[in-house]
Coordinates of C-alpha atoms and ligand atoms in Angstrom, one line a residue:
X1 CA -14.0 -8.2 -13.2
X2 CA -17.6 -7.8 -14.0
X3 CA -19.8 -5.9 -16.6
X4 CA -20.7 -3.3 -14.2
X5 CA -18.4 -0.4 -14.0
X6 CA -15.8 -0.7 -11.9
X7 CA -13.5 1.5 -10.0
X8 CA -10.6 1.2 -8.1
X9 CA -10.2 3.4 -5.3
X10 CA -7.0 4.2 -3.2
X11 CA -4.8 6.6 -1.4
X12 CA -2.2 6.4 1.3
X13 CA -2.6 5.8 5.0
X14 CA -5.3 8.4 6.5
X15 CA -6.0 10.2 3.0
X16 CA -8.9 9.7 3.0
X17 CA -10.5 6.3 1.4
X18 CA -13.0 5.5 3.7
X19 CA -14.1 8.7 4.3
X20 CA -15.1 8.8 -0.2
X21 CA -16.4 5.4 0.2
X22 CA -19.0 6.4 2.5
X23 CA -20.0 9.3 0.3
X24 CA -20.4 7.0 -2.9
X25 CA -22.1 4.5 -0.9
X26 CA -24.5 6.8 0.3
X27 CA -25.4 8.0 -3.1
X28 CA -26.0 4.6 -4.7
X29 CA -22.5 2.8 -5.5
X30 CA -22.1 -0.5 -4.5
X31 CA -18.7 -0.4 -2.1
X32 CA -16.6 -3.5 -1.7
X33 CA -13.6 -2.9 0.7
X34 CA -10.2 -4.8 0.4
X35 CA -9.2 -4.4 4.0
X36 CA -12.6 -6.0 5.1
X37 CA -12.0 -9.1 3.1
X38 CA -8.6 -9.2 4.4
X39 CA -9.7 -9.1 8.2
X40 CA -12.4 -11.6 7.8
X41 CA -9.9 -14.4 6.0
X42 CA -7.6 -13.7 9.1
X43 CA -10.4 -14.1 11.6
X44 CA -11.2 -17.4 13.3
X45 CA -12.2 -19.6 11.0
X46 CA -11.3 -17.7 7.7
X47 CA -9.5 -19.0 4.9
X48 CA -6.5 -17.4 5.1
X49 CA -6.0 -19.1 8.4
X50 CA -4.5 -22.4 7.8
X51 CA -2.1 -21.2 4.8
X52 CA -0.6 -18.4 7.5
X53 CA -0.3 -21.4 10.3
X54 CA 1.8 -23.5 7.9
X55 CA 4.0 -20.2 6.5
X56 CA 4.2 -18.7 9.5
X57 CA 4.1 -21.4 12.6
X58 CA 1.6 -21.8 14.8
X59 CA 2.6 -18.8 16.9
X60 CA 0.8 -16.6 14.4
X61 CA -2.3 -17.9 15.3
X62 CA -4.1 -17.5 18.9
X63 CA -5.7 -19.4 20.9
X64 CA -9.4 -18.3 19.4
X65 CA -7.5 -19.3 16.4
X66 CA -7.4 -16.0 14.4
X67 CA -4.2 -14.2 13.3
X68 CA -2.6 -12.5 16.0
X69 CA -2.5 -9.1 14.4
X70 CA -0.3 -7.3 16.4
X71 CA 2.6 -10.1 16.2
X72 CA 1.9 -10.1 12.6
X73 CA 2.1 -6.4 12.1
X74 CA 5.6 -6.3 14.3
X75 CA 6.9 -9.0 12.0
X76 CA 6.2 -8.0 8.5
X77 CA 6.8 -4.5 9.9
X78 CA 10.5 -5.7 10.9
X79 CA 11.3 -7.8 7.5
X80 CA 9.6 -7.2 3.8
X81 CA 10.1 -10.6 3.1
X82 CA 8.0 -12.0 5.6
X83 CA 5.6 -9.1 4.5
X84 CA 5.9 -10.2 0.8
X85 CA 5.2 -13.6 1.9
X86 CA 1.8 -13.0 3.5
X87 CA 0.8 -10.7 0.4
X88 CA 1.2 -13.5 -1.1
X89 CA -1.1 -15.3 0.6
X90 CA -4.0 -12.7 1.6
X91 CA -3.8 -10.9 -2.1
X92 CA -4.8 -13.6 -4.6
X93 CA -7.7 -14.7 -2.0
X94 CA -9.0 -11.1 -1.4
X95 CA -9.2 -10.4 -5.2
X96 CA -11.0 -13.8 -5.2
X97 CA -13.3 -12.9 -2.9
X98 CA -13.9 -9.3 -4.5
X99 CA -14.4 -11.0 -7.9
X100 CA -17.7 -13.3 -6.2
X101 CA -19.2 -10.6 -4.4
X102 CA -18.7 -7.8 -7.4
X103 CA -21.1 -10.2 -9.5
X104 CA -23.7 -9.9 -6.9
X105 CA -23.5 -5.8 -6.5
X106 CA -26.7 -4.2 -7.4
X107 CA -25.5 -0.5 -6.9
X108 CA -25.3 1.6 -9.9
X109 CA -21.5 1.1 -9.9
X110 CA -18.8 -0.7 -8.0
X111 CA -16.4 0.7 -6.0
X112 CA -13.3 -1.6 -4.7
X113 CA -11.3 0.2 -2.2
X114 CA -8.2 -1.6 -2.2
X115 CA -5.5 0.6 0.0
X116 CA -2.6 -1.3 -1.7
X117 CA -4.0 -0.7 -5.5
X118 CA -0.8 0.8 -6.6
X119 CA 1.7 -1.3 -5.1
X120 CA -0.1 -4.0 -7.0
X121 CA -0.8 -2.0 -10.1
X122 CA -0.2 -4.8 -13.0
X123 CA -2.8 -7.0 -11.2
X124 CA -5.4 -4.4 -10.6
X125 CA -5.2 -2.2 -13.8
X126 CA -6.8 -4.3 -15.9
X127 CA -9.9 -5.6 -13.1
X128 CA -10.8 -1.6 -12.8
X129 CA -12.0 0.6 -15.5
X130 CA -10.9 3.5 -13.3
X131 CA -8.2 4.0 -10.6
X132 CA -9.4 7.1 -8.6
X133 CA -6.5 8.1 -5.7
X134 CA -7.6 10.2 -2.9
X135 CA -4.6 13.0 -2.4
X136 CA -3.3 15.0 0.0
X137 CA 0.0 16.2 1.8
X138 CA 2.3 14.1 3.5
X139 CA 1.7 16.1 6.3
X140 CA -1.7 16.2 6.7
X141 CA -2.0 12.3 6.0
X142 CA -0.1 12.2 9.2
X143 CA -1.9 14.6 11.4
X144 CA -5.0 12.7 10.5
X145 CA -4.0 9.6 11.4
X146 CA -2.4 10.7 14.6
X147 CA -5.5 12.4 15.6
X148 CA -7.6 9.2 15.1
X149 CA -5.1 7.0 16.8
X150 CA -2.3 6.4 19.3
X151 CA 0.6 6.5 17.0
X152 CA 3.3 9.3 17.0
X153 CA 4.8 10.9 14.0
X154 CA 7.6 9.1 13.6
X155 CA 5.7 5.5 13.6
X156 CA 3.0 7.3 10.9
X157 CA 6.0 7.8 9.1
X158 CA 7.2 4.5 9.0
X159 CA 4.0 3.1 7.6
X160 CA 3.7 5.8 5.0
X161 CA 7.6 4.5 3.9
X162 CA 6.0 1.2 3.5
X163 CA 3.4 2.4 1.2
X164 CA 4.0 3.5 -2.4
X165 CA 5.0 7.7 -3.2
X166 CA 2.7 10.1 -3.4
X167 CA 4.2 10.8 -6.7
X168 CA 3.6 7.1 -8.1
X169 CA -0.3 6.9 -6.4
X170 CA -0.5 10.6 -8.4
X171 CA 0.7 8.9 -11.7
X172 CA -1.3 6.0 -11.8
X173 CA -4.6 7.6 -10.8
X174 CA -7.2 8.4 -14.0
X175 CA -9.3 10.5 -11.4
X176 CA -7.4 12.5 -8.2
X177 CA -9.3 13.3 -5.4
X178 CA -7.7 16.4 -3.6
X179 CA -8.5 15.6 -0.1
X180 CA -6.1 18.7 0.6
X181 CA -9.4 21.3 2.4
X182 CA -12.3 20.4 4.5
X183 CA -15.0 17.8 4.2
X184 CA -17.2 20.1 2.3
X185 CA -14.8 20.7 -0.1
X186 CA -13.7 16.7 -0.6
X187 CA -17.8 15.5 -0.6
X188 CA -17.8 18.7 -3.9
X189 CA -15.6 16.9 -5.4
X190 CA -16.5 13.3 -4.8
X191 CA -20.0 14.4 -5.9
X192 CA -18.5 15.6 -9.2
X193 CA -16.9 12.4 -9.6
X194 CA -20.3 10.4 -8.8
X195 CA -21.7 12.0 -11.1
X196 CA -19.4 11.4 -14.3
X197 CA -19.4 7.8 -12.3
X198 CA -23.3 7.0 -13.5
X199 CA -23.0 9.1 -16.6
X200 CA -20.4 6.7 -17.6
X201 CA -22.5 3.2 -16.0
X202 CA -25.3 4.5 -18.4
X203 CA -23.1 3.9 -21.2
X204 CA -21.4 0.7 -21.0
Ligands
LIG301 P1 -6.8 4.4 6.3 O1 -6.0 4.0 5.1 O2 -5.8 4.6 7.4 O3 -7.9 3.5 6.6 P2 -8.4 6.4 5.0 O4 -7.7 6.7 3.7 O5 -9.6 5.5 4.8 O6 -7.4 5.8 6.1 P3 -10.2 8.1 6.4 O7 -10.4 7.1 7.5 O8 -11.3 8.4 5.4 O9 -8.8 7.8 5.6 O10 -9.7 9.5 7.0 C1 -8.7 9.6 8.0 C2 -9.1 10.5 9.1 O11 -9.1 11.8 8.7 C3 -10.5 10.2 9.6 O12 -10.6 10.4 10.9 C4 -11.4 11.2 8.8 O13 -12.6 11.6 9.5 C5 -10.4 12.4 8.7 N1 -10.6 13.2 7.5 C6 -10.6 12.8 6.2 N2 -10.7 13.8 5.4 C7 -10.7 14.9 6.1 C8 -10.8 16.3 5.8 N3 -10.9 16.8 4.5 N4 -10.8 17.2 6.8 C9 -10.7 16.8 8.1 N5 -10.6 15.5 8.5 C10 -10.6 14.5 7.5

């Protein structure tokens, strides 16, 4: 994707992503975020706009003429067709978009936090030098995400089926991020990673 090092980072629902990001962000890496991208080519005006009107039907769109998200959600939630079909619309532009702003990052590396990485695995291995996969039980994923949001167990549940295995996120990682204790213990480790990170960046 660039000459800068790049790496890939991912990790279920509520494992954790964001709250790494922030860390290598703080410390110098330059962060791009997949789910950004994606919101702003589904808000008014965005790119992704007009291709989801003519898939889709006009009813996908609202009045301000964004994507009604929650229609959206219930629909591709309902039928993975539909969801394959609007992958196949946001994915090739958000790793479009990714690809011009990573040649403008000035950090010390880049970071792309792409929550699908590993479900798209044969596109993104080979535009990352390094898959890193934030980790932890099923259990806690969902007891995070309940505690930030209004959803039950059940509909956490549902999502995480959506989503690929632990096990396969686990297999396709070259750096795990237990996210399995405290803050304190995940920023250790993230720290630890940082720093093999810009030992790395040195050398290419
Ligand atoms: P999503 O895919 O849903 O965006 P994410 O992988 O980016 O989630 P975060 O938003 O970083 O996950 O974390 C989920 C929630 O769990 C946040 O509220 C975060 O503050 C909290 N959290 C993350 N790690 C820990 C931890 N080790 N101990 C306690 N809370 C944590």
């Amino acid at each position: 994707m660039t000459a800068k090092l790049t790496i890939g980072l991912t990790g279920g629902i509520g494992s954790g992503k964001s709250a790494v990001a922030q860390l290598l962000a703080a410390w110098g890496a330059s962060v791009l975020d997949a789910d950004v991208i994606a919101h702003a080519l589904t808000a008014p005006g965005g790119a992704a706009i007009a291709p989801i009107g003519e898939a889709f039907g006009a009813a996908m769109i609202t009045a301000g003429g964004g994507l009604d998200r929650s229609r959206m959600r219930a629909a591709v939630f309902a039928d993975p067709d539909l969801r394959h079909r609007l992958e196949a619309i946001l994915h090739p532009r958000i790793g479009q978009v990714l690809q011009e702003r990573a040649t403008q990052a000035q950090g010390a590396y880049l970071v792309l936090v792409v929550p699908l990485l590993v479900e798209g695995l044969g596109r993104w291995r080979s535009a990352v030098d390094r898959i890193a996969v934030v980790d932890c039980a099923e259990e806690l994923q969902i007891e995070r995400v309940m505690r930030r949001s209004n959803l039950d167990a059940s509909q956490v549940r549902a999502i995480m089926a959506t989503q690929a295995t632990r096990d396969a996120r686990r297999a396709a990682a070259d750096d795990l991020i237990d996210n399995g204790a405290d803050l304190a213990a995940l920023q250790a480790r993230t720290h630890e990673l940082h720093a093999q990170y810009l030992q790395i960046a040195r050398h290419i």
